[in-house]
Short mmCIF file of C-alpha atoms in Angstrom, two decimals:
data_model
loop_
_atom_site.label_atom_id
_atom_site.label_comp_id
_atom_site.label_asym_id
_atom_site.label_seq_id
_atom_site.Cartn_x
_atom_site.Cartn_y
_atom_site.Cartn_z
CA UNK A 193 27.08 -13.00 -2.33
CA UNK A 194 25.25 -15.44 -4.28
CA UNK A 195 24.82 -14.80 -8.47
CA UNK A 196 21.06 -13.51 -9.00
CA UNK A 197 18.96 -15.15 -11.48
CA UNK A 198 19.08 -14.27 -15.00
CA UNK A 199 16.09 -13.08 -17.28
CA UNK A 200 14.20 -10.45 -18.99
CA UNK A 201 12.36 -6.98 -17.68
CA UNK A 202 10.86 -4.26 -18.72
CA UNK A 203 10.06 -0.95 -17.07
CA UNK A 204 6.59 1.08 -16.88
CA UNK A 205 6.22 3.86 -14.85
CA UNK A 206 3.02 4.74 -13.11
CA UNK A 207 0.00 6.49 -14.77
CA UNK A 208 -2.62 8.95 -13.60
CA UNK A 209 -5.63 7.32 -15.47
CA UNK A 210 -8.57 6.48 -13.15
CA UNK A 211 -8.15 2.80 -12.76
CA UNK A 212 -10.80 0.08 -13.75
CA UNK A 213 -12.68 -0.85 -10.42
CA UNK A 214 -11.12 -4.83 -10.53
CA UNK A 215 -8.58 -5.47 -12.47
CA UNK A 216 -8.43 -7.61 -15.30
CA UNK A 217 -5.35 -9.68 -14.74
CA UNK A 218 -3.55 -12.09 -17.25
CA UNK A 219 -4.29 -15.53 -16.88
CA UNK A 220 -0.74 -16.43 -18.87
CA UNK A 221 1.39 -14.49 -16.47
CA UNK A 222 3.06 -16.71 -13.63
CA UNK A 223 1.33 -17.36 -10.53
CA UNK A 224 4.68 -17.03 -7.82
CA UNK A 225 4.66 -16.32 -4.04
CA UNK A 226 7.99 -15.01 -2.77
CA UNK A 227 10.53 -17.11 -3.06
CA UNK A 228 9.43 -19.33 -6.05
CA UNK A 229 11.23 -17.43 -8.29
CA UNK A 230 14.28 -18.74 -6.97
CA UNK A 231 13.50 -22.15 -8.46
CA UNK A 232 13.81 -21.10 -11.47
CA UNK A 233 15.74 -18.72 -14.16
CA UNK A 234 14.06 -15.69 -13.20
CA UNK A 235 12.05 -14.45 -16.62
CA UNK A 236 9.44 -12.52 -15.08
CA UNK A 237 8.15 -9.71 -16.89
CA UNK A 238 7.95 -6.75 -14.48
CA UNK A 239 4.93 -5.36 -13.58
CA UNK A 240 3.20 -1.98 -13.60
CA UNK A 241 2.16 0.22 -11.14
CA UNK A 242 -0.26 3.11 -10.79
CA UNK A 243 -0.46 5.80 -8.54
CA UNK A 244 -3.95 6.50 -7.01
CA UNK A 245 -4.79 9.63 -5.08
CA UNK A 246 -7.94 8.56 -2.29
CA UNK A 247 -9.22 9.59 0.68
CA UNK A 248 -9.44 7.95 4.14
CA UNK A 249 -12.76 7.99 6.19
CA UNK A 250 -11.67 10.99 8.65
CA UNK A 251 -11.09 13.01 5.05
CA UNK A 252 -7.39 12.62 4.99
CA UNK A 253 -6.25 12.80 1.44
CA UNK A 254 -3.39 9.88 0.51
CA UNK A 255 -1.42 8.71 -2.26
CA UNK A 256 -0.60 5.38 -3.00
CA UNK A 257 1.37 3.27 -5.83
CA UNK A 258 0.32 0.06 -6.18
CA UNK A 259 1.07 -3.01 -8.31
CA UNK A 260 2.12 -6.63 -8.50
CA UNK A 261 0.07 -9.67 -6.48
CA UNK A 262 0.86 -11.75 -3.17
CA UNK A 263 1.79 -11.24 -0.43
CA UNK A 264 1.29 -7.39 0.79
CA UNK A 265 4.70 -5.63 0.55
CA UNK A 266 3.97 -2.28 2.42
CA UNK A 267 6.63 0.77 1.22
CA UNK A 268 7.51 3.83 3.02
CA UNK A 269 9.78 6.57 0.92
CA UNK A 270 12.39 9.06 2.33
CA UNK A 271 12.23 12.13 3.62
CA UNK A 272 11.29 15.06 1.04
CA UNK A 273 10.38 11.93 -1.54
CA UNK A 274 7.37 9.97 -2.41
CA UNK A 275 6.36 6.63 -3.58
CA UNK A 276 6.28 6.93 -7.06
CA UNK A 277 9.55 7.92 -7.58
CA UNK A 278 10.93 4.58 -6.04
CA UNK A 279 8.91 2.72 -8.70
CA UNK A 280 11.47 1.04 -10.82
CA UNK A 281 12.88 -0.34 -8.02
CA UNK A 282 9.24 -1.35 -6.96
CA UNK A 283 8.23 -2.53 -10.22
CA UNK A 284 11.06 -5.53 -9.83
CA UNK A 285 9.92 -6.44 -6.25
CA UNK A 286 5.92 -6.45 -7.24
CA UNK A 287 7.78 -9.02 -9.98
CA UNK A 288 8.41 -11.08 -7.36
CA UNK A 289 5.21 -12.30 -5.63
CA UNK A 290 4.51 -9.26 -3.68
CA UNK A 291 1.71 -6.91 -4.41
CA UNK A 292 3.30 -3.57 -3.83
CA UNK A 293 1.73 -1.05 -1.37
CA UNK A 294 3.88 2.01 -2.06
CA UNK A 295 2.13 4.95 0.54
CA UNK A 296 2.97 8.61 0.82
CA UNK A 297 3.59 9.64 4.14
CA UNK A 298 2.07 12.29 5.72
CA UNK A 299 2.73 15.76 4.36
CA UNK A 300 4.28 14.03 1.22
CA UNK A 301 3.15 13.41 -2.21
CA UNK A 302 -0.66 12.93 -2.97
CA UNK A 303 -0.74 13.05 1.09
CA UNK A 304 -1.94 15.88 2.71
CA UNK A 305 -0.17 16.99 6.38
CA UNK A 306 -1.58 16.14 10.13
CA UNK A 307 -1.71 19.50 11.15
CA UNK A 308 -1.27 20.38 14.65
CA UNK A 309 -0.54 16.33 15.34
CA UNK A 310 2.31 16.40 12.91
CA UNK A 311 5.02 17.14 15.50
CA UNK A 312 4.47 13.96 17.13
CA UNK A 313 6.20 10.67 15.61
CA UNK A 314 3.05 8.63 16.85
CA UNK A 315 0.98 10.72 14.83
CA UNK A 316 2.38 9.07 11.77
CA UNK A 317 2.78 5.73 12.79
CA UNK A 318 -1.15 6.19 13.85
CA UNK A 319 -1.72 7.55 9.82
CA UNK A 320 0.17 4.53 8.49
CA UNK A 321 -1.80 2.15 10.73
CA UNK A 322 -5.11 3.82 9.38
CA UNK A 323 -4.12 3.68 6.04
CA UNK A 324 -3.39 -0.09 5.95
CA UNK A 325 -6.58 -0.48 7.82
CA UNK A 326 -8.59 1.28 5.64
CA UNK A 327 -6.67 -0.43 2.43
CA UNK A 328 -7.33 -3.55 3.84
CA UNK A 329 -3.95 -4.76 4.42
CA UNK A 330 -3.62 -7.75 6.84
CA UNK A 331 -0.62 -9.04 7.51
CA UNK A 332 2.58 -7.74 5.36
CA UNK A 333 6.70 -7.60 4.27
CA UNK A 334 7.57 -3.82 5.36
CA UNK A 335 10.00 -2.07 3.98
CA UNK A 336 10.96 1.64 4.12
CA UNK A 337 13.36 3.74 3.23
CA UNK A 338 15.19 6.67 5.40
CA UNK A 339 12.78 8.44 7.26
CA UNK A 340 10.09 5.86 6.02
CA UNK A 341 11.87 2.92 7.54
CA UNK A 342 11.83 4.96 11.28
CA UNK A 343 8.21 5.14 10.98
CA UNK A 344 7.64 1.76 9.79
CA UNK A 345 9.81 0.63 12.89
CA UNK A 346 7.67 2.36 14.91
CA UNK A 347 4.57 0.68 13.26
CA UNK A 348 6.00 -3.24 13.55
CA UNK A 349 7.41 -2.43 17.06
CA UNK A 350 3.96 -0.86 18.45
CA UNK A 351 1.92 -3.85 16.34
CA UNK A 352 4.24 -6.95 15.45
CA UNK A 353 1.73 -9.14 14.64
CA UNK A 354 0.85 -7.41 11.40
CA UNK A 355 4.36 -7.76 9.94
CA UNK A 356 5.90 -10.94 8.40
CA UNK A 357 9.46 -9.30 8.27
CA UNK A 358 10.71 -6.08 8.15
CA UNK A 359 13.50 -4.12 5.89
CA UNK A 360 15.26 -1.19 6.74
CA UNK A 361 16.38 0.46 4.06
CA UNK A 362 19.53 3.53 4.89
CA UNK A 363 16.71 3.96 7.78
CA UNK A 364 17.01 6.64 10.03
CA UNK A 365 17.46 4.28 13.24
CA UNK A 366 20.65 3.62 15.74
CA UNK A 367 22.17 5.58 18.07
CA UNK A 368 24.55 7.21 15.86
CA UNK A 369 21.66 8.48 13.69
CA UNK A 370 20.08 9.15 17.20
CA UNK A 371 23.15 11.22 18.67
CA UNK A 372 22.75 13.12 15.79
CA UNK A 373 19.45 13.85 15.69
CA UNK A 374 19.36 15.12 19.67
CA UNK A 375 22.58 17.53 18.90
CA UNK A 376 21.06 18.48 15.64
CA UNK A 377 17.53 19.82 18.06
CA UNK A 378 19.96 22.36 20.11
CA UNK A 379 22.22 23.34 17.07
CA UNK A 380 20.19 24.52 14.12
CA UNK A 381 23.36 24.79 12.27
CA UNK A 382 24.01 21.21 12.46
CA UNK A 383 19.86 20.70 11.24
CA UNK A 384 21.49 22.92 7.99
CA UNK A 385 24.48 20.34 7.71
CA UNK A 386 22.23 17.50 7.69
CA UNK A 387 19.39 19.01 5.05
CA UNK A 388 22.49 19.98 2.92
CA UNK A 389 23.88 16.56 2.79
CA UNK A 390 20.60 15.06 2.11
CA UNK A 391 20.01 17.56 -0.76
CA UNK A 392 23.58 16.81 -1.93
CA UNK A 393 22.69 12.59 -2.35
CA UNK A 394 19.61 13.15 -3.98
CA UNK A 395 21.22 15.76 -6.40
CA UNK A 396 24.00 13.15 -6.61
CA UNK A 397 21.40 10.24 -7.66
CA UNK A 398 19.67 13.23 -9.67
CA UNK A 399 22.30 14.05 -12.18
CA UNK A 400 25.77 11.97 -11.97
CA UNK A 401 24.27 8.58 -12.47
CA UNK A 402 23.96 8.65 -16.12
CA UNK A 403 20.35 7.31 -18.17
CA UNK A 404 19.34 6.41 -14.75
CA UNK A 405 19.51 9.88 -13.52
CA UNK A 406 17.85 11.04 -16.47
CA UNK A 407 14.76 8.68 -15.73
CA UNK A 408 14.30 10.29 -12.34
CA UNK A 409 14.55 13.00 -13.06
CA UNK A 410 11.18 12.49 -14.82
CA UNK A 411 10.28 11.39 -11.42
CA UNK A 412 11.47 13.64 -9.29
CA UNK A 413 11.40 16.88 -10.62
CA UNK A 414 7.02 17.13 -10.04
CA UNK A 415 7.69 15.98 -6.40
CA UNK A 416 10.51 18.59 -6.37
CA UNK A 417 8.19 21.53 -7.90
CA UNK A 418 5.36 20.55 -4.92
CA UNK A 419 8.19 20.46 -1.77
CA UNK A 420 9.65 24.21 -3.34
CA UNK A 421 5.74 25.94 -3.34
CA UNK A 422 4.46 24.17 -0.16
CA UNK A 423 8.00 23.82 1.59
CA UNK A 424 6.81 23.81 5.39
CA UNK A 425 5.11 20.59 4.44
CA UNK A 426 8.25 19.08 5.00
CA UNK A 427 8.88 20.72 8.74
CA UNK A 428 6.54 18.90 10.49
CA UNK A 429 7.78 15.75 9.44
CA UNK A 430 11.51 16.37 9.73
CA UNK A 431 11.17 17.83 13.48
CA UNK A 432 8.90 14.90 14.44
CA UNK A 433 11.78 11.96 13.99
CA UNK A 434 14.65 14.57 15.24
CA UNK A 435 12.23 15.60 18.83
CA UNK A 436 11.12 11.83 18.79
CA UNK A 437 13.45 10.85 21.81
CA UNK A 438 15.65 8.17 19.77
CA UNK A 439 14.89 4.23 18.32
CA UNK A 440 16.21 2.73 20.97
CA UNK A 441 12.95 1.35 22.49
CA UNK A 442 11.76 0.89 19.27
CA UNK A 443 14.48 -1.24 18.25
CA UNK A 444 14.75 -3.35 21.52
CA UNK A 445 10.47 -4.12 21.38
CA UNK A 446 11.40 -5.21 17.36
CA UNK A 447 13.82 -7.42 19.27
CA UNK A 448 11.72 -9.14 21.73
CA UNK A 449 8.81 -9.27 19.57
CA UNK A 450 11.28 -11.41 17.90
CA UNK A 451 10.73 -9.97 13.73
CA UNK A 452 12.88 -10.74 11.41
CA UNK A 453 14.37 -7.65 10.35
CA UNK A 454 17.17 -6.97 7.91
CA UNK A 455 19.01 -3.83 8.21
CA UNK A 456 20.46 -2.72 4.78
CA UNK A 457 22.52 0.28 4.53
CA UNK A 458 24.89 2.18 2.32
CA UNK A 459 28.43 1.53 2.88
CA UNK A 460 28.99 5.79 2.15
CA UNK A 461 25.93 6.45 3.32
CA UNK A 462 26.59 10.23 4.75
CA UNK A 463 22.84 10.99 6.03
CA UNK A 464 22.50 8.15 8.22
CA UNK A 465 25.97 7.01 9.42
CA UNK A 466 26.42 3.36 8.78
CA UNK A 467 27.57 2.88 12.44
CA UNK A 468 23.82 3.46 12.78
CA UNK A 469 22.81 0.20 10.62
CA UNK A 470 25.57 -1.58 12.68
CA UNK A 471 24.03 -0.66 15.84
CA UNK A 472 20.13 -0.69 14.87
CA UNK A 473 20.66 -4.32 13.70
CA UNK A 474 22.38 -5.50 16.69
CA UNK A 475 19.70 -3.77 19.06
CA UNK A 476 16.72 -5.30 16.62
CA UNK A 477 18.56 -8.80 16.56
CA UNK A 478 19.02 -8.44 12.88
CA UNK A 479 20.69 -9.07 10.17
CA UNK A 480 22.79 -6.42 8.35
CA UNK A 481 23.32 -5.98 4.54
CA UNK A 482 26.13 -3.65 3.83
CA UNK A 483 25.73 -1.89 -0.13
CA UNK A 484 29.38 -1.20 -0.94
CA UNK A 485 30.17 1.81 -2.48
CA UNK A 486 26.13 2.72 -2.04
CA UNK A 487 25.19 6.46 -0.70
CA UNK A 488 21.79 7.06 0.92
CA UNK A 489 19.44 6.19 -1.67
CA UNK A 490 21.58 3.67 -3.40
CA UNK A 491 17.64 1.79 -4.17
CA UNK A 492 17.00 5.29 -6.56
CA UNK A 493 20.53 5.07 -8.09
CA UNK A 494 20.53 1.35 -9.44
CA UNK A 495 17.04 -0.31 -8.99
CA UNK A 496 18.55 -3.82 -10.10
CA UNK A 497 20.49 -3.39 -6.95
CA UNK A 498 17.57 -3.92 -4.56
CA UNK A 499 15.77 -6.47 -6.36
CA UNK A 500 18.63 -8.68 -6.65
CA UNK A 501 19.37 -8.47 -2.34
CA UNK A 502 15.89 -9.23 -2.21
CA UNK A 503 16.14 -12.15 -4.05
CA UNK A 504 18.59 -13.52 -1.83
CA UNK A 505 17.27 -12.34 1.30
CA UNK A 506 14.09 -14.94 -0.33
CA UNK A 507 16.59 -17.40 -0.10
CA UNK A 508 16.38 -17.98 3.50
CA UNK A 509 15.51 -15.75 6.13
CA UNK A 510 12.86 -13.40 4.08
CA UNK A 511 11.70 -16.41 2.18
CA UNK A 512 11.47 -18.53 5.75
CA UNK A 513 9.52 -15.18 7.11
CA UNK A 514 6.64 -15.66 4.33
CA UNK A 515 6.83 -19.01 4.08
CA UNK A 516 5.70 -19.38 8.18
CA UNK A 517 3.02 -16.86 7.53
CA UNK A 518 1.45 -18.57 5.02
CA UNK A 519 1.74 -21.92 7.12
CA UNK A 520 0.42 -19.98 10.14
CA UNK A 521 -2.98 -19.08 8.11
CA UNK A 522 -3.20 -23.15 7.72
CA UNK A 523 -1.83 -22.90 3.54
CA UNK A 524 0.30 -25.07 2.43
CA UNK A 525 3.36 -23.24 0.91
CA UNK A 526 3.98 -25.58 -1.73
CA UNK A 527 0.50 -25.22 -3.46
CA UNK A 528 -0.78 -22.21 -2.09
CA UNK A 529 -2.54 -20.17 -4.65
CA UNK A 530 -2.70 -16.56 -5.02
CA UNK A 531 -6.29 -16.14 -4.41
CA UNK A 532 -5.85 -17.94 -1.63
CA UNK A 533 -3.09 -15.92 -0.47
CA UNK A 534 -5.30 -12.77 -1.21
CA UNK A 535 -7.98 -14.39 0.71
CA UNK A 536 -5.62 -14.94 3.66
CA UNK A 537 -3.66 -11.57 3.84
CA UNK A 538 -6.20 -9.02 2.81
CA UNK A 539 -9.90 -8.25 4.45
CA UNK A 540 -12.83 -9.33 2.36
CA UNK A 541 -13.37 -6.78 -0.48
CA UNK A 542 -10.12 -5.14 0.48
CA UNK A 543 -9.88 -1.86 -1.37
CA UNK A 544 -6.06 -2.85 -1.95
CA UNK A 545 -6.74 -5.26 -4.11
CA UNK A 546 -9.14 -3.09 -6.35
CA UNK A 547 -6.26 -0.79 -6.99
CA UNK A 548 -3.71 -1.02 -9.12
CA UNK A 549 -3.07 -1.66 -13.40
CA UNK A 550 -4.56 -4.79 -14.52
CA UNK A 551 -1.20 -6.88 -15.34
CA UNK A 552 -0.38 -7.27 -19.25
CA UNK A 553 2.63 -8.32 -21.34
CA UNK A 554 4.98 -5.52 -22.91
CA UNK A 555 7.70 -6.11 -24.92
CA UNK A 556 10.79 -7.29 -23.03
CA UNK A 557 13.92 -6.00 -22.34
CA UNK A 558 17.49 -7.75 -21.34
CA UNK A 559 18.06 -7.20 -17.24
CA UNK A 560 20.84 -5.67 -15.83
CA UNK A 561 23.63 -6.55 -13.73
CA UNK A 562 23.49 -4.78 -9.85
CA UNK A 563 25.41 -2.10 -10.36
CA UNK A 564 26.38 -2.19 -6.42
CA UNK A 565 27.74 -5.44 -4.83
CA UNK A 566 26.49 -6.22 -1.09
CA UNK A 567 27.72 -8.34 1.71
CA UNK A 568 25.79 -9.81 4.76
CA UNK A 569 26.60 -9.64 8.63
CA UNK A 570 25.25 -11.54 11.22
#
């Protein structure tokens, strides 16, 4: 594992204020595209991020957290969670070149439900789609998290040509998540096992990780309040992945579409077996990152953690991933600008890039160390 840069951070959390209509950005901050951090000690102040309730053309409410510029970097939460509550970790990553699309999934969040479609897994991979239509989003990095990173697999494997890479965070693919999930449909008992262990990690991250447990909490416990008054939200989603007929398909078309993908996973992850990263990265041709000593939302826990695999990942095959997208819209990588970038990855007046904080300097703050070390598997 390679030593992550050192510098300086800081850590905002998202506000509810109606944003201005372009932001203002600040012409000192750096100008980086993935990957050009690495050329450097790494002393870029992290960016904000707001969350922004809108709604879609059909009337579908959504919520989305967005910061950062660059390239798009298009998040999907876990199940029961929502996209602001992952925002320290995305506050480091929108540090980094990306402009961070954080959505809610359907059913979650600021995002209202799908109704009689939300049984069907290619109802939501149809939502997402719409939603990164309707933001604007051209081509992006994906990256989602548990039940996220299923449906985001399901998004690059139906439409590869929209992602530049994708990361699977602890994501419910493989056939030992997928074993699981069919013996969980016939024994509801089993279902109870698997909600209880999911409840027991996030309670875990919740309230035996110190400070850091104390600023999700913050987080977590609005989200919480919402899931315990409007609970069978929550069903619709959960049965959809579990009667969804397994990832192997999904996997095999990520495969021969031929996407990067990097498959990281939680050495003690006890939601989603880590013989299920092992398998979902072989059948996606991918490469595996194994979190030692990390549970299922390890990225919650220590948000350093993710940042600094990130960072490495940007070191070759993530970095090579954007850099060939960038060349393939006819940019040089070496002096591409981020308007330019904007120009390239976003439609004309995207409504992505008129959301978000406008960027501004706080005082710093001295980074941390990972709290979790990681190791990579071909």
């Amino acid at each position: 594992m390679n030593a992550y840069p050192d510098g300086y951070y800081w850590n905002i959390f998202p506000t509810t204020r109606t944003p201005d209509p372009m932001p203002v950005y600040d012409e000192a901050a750096p100008r980086l595209w993935p990957g050009a951090v690495l050329d450097a000690p790494y002393t870029v102040p992290l960016q904000r991020l707001r969350s922004h309730s809108l709604r879609l053309s059909d009337g579908h409410r959504i919520g989305v957290t967005v910061g950062g510029r660059g390239i798009p970097l298009v998040v999907a939460h876990g199940f029961s969670f929502a996209g602001g509550l992952y925002v320290q970790s995305l506050s480091r990553l929108a540090s980094m070149g990306f402009r961070v699309l954080a959505v809610d999934l359907a059913g979650h969040g600021g995002s209202t439900g799908l109704g009689v479609r939300g049984w069907d897994v290619g109802a939501y991979r149809r939502f997402l789609t719409q939603v990164l239509d309707e933001l604007g989003v051209g081509r992006a990095v994906f990256c989602g998290h548990s039940l996220g990173g299923r449906l985001l697999a399901e998004v690059t494997a139906a439409e590869p040509e929209r992602a530049m890479a994708l990361l699977l965070v602890d994501a419910a693919v493989g056939q030992a998540w997928d074993d699981l999930a069919a013996f969980a449909c016939w024994n509801p008992a089993l279902l109870g096992v698997v909600g209880a262990t999911l409840a027991a990690d996030t309670l875990q991250t919740l309230f035996l990780t110190g400070d850091q447990g104390l600023k999700l909490q913050g987080l977590a416990i609005p989200q919480a309040m919402a899931n315990a008054f409007a609970p069978w939200r929550l069903v619709a989603p959960a049965l959809s992945v579990l009667l969804s007929g397994g990832s192997a398909v999904t996997l095999r078309r990520l495969k021969e579409a031929g996407l990067p993908v990097f498959v990281l996973h939680g050495e003690r992850d006890q939601v989603v077996p880590v013989a299920a990263a092992r398998d979902a990265a072989r059948r996606a041709g991918g490469e595996l990152v194994l979190v030692h000593g990390a549970a299922h939302s390890w990225l919650l826990e220590d948000p350093e953690t993710l940042r600094s695999i990130v960072a490495e990942l940007l070191g070759d095959g993530l970095g090579t991933a954007c850099l060939r997208a960038i060349a393939d819209v006819g940019l040089d990588p070496a002096t591409v600008s981020l308007a330019e970038m904007e120009q390239a990855f976003y439609a004309p007046d995207a409504l992505a890039l008129r959301l978000g904080p406008a960027a501004r300097r706080e005082e710093l703050r001295p980074s941390q160390e990972p709290r979790f070390s990681w190791s990579r598997v071909a």
